[in-house]
PDB file of C-alpha atoms in Angstrom:
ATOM      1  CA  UNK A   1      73.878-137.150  45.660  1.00  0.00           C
ATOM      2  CA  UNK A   2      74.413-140.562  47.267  1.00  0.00           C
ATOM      3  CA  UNK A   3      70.376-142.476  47.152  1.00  0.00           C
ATOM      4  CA  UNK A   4      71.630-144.843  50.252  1.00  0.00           C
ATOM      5  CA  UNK A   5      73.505-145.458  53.060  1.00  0.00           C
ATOM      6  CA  UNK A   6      74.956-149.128  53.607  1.00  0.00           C
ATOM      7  CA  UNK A   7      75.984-151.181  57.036  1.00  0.00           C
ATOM      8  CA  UNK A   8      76.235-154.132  58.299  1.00  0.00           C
ATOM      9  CA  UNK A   9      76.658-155.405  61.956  1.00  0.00           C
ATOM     10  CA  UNK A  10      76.395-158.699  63.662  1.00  0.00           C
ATOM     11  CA  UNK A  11      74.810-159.623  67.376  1.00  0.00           C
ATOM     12  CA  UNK A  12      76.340-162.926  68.295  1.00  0.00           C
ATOM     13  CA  UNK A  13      73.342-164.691  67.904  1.00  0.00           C
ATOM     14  CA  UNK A  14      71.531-162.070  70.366  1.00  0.00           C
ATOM     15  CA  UNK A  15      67.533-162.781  71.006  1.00  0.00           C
ATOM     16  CA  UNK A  16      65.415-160.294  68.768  1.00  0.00           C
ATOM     17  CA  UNK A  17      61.841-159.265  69.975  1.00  0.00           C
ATOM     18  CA  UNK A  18      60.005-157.331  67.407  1.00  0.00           C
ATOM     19  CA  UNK A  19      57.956-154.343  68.040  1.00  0.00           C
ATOM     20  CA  UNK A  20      54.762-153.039  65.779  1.00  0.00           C
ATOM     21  CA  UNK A  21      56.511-150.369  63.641  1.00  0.00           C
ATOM     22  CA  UNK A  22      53.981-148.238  64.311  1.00  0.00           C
ATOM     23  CA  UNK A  23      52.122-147.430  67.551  1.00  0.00           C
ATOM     24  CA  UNK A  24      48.386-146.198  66.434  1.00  0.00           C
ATOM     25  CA  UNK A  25      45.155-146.810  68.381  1.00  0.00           C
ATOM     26  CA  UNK A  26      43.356-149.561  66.930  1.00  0.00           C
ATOM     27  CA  UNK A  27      46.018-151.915  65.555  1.00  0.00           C
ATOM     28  CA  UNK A  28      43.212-154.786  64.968  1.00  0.00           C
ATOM     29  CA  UNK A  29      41.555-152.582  62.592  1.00  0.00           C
ATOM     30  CA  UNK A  30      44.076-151.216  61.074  1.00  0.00           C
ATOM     31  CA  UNK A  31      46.008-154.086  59.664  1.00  0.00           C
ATOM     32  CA  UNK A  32      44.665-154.260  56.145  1.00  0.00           C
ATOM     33  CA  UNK A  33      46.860-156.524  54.154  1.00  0.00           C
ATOM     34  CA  UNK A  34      48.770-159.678  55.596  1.00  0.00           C
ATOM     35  CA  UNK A  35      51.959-161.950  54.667  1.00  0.00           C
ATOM     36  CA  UNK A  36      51.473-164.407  51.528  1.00  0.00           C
ATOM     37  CA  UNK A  37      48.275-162.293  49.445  1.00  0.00           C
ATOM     38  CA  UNK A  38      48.112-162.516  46.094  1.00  0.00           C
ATOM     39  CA  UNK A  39      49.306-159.471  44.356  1.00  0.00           C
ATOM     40  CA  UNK A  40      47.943-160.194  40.948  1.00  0.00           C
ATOM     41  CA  UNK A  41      51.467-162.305  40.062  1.00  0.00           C
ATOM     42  CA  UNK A  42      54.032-162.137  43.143  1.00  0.00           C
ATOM     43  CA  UNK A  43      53.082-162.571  46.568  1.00  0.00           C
ATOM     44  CA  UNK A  44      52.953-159.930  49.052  1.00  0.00           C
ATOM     45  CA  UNK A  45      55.848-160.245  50.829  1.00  0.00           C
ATOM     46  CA  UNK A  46      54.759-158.205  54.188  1.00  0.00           C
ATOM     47  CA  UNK A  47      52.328-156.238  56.039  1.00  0.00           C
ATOM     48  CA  UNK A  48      50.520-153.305  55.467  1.00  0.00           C
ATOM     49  CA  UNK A  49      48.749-150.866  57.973  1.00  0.00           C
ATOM     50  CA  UNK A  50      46.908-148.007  57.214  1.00  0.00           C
ATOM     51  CA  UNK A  51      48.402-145.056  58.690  1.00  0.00           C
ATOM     52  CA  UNK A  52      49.066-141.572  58.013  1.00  0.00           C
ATOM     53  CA  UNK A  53      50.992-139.151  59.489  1.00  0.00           C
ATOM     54  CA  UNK A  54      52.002-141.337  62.092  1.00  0.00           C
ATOM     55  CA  UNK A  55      55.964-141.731  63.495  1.00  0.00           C
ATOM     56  CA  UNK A  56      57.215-145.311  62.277  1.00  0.00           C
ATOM     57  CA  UNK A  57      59.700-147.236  64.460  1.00  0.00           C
ATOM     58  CA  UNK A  58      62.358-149.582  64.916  1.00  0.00           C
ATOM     59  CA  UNK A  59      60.959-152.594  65.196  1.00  0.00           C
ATOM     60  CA  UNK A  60      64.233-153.912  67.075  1.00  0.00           C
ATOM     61  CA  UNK A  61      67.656-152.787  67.656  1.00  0.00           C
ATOM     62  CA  UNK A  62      69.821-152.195  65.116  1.00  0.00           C
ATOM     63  CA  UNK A  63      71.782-150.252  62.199  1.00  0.00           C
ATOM     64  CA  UNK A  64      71.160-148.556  58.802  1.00  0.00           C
ATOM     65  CA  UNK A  65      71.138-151.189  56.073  1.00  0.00           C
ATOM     66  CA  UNK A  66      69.919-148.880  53.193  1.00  0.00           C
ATOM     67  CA  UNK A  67      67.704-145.405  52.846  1.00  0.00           C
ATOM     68  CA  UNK A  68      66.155-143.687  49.861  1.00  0.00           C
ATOM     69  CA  UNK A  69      63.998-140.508  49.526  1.00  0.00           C
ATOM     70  CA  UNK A  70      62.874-138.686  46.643  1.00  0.00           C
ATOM     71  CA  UNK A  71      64.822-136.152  48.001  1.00  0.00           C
ATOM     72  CA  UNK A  72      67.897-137.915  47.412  1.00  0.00           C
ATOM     73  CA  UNK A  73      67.113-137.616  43.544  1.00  0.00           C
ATOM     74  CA  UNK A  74      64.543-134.980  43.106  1.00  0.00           C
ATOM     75  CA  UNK A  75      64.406-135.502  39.362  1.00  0.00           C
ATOM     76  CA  UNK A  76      64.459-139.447  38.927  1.00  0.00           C
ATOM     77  CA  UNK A  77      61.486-141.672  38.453  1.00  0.00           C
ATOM     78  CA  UNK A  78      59.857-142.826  42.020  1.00  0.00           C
ATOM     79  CA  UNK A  79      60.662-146.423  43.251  1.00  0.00           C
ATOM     80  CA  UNK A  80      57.272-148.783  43.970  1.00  0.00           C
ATOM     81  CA  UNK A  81      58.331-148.691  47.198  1.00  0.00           C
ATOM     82  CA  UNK A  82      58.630-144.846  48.015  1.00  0.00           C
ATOM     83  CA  UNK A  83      60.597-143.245  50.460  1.00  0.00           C
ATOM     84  CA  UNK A  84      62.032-146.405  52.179  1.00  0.00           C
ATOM     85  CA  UNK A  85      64.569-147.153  55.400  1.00  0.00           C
ATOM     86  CA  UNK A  86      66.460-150.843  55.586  1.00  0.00           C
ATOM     87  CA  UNK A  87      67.721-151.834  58.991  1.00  0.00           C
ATOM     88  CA  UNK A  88      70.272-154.521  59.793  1.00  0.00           C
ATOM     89  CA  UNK A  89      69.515-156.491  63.458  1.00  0.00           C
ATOM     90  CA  UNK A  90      72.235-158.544  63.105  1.00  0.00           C
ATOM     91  CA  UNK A  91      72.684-162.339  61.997  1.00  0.00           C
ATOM     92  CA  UNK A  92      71.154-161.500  58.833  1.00  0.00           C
ATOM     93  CA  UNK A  93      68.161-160.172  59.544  1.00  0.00           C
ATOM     94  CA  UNK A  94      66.766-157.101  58.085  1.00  0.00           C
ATOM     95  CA  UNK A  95      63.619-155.092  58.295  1.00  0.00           C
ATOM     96  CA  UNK A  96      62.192-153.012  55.737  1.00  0.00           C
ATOM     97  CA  UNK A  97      59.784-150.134  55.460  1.00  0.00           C
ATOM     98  CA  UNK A  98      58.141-148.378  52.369  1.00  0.00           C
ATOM     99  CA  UNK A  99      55.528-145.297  51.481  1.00  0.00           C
ATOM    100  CA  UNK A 100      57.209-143.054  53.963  1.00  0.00           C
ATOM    101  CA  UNK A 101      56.251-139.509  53.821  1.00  0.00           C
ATOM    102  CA  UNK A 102      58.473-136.964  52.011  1.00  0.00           C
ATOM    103  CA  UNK A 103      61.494-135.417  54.317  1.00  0.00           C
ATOM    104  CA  UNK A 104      64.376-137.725  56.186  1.00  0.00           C
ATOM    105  CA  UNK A 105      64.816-137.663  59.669  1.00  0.00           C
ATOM    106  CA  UNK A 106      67.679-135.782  60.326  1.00  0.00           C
ATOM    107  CA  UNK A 107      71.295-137.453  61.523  1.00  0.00           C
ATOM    108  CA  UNK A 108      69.356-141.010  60.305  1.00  0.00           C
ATOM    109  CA  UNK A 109      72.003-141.773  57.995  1.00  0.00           C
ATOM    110  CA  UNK A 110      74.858-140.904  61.152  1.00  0.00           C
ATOM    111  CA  UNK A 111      76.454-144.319  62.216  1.00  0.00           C
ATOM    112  CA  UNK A 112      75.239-145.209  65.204  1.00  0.00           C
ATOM    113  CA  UNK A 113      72.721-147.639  66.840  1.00  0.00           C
ATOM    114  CA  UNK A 114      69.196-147.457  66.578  1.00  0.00           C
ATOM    115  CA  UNK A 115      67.602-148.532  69.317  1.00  0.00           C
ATOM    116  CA  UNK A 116      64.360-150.362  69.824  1.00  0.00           C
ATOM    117  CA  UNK A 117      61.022-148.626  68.620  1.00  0.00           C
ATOM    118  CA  UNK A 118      63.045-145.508  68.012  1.00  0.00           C
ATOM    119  CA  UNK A 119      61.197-143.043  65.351  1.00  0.00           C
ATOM    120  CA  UNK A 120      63.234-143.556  61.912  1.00  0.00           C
ATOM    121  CA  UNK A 121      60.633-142.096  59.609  1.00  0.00           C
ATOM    122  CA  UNK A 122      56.555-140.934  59.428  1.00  0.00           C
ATOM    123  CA  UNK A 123      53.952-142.636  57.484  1.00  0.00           C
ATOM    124  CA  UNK A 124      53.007-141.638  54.057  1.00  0.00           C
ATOM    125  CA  UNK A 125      51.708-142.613  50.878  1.00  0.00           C
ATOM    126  CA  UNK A 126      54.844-142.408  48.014  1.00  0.00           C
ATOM    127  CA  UNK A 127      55.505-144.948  45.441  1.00  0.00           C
ATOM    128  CA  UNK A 128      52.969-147.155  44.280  1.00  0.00           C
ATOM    129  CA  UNK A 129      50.676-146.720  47.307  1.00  0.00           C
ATOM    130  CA  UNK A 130      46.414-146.670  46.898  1.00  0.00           C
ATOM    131  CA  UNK A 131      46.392-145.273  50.131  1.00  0.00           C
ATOM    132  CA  UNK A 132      48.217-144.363  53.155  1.00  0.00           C
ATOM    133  CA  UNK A 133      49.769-147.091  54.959  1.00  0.00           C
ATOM    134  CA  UNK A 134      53.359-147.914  56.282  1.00  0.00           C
ATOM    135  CA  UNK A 135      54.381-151.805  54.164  1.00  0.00           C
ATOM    136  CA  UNK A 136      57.147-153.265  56.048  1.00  0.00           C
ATOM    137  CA  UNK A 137      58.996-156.423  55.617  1.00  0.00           C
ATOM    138  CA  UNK A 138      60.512-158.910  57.939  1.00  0.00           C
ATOM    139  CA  UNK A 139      63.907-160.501  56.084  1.00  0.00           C
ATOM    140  CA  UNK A 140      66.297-163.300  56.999  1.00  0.00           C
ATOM    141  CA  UNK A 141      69.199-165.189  56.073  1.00  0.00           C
ATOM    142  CA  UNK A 142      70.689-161.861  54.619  1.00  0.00           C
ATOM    143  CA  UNK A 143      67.591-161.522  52.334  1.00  0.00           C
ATOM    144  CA  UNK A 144      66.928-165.021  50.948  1.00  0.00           C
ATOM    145  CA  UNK A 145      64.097-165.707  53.649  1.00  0.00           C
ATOM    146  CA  UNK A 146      61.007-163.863  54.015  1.00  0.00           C
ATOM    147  CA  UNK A 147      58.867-163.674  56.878  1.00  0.00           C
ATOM    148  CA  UNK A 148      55.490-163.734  57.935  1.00  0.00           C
ATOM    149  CA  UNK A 149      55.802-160.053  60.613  1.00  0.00           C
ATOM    150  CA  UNK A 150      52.953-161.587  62.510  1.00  0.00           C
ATOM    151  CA  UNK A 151      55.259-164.638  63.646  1.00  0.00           C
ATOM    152  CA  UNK A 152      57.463-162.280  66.132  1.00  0.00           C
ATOM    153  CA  UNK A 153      55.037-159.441  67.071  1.00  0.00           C
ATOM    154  CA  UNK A 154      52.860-158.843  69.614  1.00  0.00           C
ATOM    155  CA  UNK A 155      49.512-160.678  69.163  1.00  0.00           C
ATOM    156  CA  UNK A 156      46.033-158.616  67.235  1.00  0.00           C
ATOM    157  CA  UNK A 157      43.404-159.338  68.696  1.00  0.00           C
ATOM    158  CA  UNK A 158      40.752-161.275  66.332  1.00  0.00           C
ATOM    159  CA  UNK A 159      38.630-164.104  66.867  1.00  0.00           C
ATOM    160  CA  UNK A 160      36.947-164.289  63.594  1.00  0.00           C
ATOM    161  CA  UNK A 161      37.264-166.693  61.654  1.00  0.00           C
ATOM    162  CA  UNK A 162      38.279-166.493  57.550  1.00  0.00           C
ATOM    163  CA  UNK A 163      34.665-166.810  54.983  1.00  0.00           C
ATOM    164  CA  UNK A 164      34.832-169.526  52.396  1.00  0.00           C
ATOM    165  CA  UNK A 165      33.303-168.215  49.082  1.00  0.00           C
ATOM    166  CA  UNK A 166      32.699-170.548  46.415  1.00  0.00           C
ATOM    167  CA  UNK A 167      34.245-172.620  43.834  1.00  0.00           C
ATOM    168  CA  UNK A 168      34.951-171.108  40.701  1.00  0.00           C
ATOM    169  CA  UNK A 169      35.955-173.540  36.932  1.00  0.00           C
ATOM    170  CA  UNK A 170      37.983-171.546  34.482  1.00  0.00           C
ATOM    171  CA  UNK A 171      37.414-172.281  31.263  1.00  0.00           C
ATOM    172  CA  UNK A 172      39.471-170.066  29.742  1.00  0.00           C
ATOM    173  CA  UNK A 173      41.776-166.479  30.488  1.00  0.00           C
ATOM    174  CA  UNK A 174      38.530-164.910  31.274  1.00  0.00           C
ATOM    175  CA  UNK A 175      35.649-167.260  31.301  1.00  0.00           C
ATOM    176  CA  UNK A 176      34.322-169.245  34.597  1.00  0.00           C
ATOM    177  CA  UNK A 177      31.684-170.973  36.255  1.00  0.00           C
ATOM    178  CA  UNK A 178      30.377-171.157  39.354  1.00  0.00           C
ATOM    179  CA  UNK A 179      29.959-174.055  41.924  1.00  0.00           C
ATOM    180  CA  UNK A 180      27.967-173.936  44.482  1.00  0.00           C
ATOM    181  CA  UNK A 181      27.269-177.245  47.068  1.00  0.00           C
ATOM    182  CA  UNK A 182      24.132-179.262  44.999  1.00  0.00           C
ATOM    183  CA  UNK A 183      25.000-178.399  41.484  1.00  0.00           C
ATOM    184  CA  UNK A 184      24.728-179.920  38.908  1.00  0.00           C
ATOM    185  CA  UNK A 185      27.818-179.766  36.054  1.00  0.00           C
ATOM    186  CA  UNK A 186      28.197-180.527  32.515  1.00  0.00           C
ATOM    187  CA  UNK A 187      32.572-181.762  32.114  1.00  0.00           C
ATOM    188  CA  UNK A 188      34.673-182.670  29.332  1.00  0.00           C
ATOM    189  CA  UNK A 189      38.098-182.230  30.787  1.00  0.00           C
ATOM    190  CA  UNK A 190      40.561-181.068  33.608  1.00  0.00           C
ATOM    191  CA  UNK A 191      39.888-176.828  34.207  1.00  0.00           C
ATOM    192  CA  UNK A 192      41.778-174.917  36.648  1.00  0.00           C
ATOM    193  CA  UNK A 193      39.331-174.723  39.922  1.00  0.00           C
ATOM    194  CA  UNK A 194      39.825-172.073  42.636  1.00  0.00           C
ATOM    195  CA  UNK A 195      38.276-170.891  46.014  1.00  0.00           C
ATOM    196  CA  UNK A 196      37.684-167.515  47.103  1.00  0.00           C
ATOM    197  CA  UNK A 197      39.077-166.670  51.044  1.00  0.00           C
ATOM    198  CA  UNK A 198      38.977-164.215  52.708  1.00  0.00           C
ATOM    199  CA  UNK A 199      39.838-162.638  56.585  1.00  0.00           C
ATOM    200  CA  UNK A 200      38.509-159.590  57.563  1.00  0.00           C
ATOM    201  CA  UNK A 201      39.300-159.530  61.042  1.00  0.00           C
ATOM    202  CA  UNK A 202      37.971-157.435  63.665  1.00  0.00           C
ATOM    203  CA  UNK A 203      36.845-154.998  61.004  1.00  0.00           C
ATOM    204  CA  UNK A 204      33.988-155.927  58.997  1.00  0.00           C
ATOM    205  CA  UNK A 205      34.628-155.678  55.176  1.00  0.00           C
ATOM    206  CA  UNK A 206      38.601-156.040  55.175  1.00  0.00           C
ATOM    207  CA  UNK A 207      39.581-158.672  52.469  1.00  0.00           C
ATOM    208  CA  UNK A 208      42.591-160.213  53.997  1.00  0.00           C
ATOM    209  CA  UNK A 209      44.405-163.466  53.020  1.00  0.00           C
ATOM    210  CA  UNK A 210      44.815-166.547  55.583  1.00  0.00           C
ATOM    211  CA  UNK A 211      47.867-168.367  56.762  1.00  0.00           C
ATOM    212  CA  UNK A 212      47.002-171.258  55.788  1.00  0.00           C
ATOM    213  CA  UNK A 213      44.558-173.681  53.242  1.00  0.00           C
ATOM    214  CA  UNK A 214      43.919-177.474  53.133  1.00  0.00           C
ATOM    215  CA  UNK A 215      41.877-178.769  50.432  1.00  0.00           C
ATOM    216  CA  UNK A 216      40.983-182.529  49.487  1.00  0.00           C
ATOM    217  CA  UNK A 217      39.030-183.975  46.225  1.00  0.00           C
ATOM    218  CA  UNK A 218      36.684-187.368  47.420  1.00  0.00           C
ATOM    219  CA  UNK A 219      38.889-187.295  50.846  1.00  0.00           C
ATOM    220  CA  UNK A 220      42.464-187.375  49.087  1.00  0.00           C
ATOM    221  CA  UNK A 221      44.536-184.090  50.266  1.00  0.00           C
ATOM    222  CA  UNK A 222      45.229-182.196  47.152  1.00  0.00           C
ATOM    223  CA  UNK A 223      47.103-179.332  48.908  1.00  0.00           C
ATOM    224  CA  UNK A 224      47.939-178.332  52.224  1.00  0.00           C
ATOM    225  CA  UNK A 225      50.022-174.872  52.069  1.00  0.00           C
ATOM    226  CA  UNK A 226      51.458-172.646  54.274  1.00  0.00           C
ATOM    227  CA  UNK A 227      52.490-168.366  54.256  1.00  0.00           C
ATOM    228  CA  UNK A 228      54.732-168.487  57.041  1.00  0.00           C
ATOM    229  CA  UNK A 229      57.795-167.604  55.025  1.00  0.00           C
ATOM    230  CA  UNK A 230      59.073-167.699  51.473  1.00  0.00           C
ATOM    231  CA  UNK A 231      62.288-168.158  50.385  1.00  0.00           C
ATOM    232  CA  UNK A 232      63.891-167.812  47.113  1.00  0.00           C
ATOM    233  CA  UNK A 233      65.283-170.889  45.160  1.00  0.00           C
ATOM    234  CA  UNK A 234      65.795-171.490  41.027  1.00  0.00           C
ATOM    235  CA  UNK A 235      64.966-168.083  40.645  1.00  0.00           C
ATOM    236  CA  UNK A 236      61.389-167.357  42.128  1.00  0.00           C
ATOM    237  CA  UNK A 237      59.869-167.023  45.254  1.00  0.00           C
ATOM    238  CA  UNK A 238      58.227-170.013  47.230  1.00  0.00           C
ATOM    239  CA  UNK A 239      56.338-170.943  50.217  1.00  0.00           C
ATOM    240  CA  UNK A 240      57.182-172.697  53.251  1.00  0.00           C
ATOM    241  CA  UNK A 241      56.329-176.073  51.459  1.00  0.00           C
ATOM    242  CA  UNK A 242      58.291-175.683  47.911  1.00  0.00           C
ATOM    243  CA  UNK A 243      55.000-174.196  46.104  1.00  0.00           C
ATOM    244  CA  UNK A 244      55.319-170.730  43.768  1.00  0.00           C
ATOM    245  CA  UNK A 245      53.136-168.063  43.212  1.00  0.00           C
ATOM    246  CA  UNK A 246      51.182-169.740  40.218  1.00  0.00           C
ATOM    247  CA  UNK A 247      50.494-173.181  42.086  1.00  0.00           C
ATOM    248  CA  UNK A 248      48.788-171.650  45.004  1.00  0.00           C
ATOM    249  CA  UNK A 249      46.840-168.142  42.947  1.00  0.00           C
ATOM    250  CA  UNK A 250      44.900-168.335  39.679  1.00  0.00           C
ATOM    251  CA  UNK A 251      43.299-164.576  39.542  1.00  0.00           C
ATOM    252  CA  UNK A 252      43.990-164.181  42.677  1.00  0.00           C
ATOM    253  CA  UNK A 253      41.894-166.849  44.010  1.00  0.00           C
ATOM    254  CA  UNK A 254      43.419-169.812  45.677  1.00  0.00           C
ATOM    255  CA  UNK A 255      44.262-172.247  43.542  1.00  0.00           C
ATOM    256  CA  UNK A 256      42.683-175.661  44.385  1.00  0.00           C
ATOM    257  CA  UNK A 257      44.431-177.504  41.341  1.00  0.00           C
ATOM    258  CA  UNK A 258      44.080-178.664  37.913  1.00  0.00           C
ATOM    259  CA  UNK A 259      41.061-180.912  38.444  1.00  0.00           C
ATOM    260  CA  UNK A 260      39.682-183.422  36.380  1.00  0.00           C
ATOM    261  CA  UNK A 261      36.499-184.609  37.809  1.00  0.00           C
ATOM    262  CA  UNK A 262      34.967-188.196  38.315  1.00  0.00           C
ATOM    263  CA  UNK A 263      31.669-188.940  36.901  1.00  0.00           C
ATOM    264  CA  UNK A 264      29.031-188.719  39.130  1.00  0.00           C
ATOM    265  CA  UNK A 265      29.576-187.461  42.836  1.00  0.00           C
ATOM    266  CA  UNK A 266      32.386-184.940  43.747  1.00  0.00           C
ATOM    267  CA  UNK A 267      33.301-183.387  46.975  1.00  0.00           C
ATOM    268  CA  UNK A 268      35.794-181.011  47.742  1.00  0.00           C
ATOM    269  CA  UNK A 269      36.594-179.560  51.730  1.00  0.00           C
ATOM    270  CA  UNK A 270      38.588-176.562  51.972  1.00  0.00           C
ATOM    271  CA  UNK A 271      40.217-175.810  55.169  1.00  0.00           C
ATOM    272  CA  UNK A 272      41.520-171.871  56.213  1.00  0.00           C
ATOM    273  CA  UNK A 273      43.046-170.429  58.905  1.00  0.00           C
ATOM    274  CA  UNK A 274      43.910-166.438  59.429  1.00  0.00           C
ATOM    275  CA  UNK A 275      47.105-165.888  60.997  1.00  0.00           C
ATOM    276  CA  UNK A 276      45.323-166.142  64.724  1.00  0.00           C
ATOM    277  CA  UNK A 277      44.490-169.698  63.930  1.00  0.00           C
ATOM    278  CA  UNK A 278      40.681-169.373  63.731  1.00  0.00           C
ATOM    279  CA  UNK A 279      39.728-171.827  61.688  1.00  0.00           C
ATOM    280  CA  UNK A 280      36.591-172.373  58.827  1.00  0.00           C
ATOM    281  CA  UNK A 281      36.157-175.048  56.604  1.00  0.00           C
ATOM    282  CA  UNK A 282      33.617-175.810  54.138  1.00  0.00           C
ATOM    283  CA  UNK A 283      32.714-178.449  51.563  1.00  0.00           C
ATOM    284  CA  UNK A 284      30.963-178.789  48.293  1.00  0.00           C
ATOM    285  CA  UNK A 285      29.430-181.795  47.058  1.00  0.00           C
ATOM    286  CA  UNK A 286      28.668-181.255  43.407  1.00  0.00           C
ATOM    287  CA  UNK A 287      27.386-183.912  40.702  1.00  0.00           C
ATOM    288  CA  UNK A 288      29.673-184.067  37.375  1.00  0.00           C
ATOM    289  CA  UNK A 289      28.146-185.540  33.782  1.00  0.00           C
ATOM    290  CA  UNK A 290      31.654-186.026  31.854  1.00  0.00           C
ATOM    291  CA  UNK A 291      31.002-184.923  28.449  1.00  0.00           C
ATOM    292  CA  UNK A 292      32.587-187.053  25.660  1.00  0.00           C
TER     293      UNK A 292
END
């Protein structure tokens, strides 16, 4: 039995406004994973809300591109992405959408247009899914561009602002130390330093990422970095400014660098902002004794 149906169509450059692919009360509290997270070693490369049950839709106009459901072969191992629907919007750009529940829409695979915020599917929890949700993905440039969903849809609301944890030294795989602003630390060479961030949004324990960090050492910018696309060049995935996955996560914490600390006085300011723009920054001045 055929696993996919495949199509491709082109709009003459036609304007494309997204829709949410799913219409559920509470949007703002619902959104519980955003574009650019850390996924232990690959970034995630869309946005999830939690959802069950609930008819998923089109976010624009458009065609087909690919299908699979278990049903399709009942007896083969399940994708990570479970039940899943492609469609094509023209000029390369695709959307994506994954944990479906069980059971294809009937005449979905017929060739014809689908139109804006039609129903294509329901949302489920198949593949490698902890929960519920509908993951969908934004594509362009016939695949080799990611991007952020929350770039072209309507606006969530959310005026909170991301929470700086602290800084963390890894001395090893599995062994760190924490900084905290007024410490006191013993050196002997560069470690690995991080920051915990984190954006819960209107719903109060949600561990979101941000759309963007700044971060300086003794007022020199170390990184400024960006999730509002990633696009794939010498065969991995980066972000909007040229960084990978393991220059901007270290155990899924962001990565502030590969630091080797002056003597005496250090201060570090990290900057965040969630994908609404709210804004938090917070700096750590810390006193180093470099160890010989």
């Amino acid at each position: 039995m055929a696993a996919f149906h495949l199509s491709t169509f082109a709009q003459n450059d036609k304007v494309i406004n997204f829709l949410f692919p799913v219409k559920t009360d509470g949007i703002e509290n619902k959104v519980t994973s955003v574009f650019g997270e850390s996924r232990g070693d690959h970034f995630h490369n869309g946005m999830d809300i939690a959802s069950t049950g609930e008819p998923v839709l089109a976010m624009a106009e458009g065609k087909i591109l690919y299908s699979r459901f278990g049903e399709d072969d009942p007896f083969g191992e399940e994708f990570g992405t479970g039940n899943s629907v492609w469609l094509d919007h023209g000029n390369g750009t695709y959307s994506s959408y994954y944990h479906l529940k069980d059971g294809r829409l009937p005449g979905l695979l017929d060739e014809r247009l689908i139109g804006a915020g039609e129903k294509i599917a329901y949302t489920g929890n198949t593949g490698h899914s902890s929960g519920a949700h509908l993951h969908f993905v934004l594509l362009k440039d016939f695949g080799k561009t990611i991007q952020d969903p929350m770039r072209v849809l309507p606006e969530v609301e959310d005026e909170t602002p991301p929470v700086i944890g602290n800084l963390l030294i890894h001395q090893d795989e599995y062994k760190y130390s924490q900084v905290n602003d007024g410490d006191n630390i013993n050196i002997s060479r560069s470690f690995p330093v991080t920051v915990g961030i984190q954006d819960a949004g209107k719903k109060s324990g949600q561990r979101r990422g941000v759309s963007q960090i700044q971060v300086s050492l003794n007022g020199q910018l170390l990184k400024k970095a960006s999730f509002s696309n990633l696009h794939y060049e010498k065969g991995e995935w980066k972000n909007q400014e040229g960084f990978p996955f393991t220059d901007l996560y270290y155990k899924d914490q962001y990565l502030v660098g590969n630091l080797d600390f002056r003597n005496g006085e250090n201060t570090i300011k990290v900057l965040a902002w969630d994908f609404r723009q709210n804004l938090t920054e917070k700096t750590f001045t810390f006193y180093v004794n470099r160890i010989r």
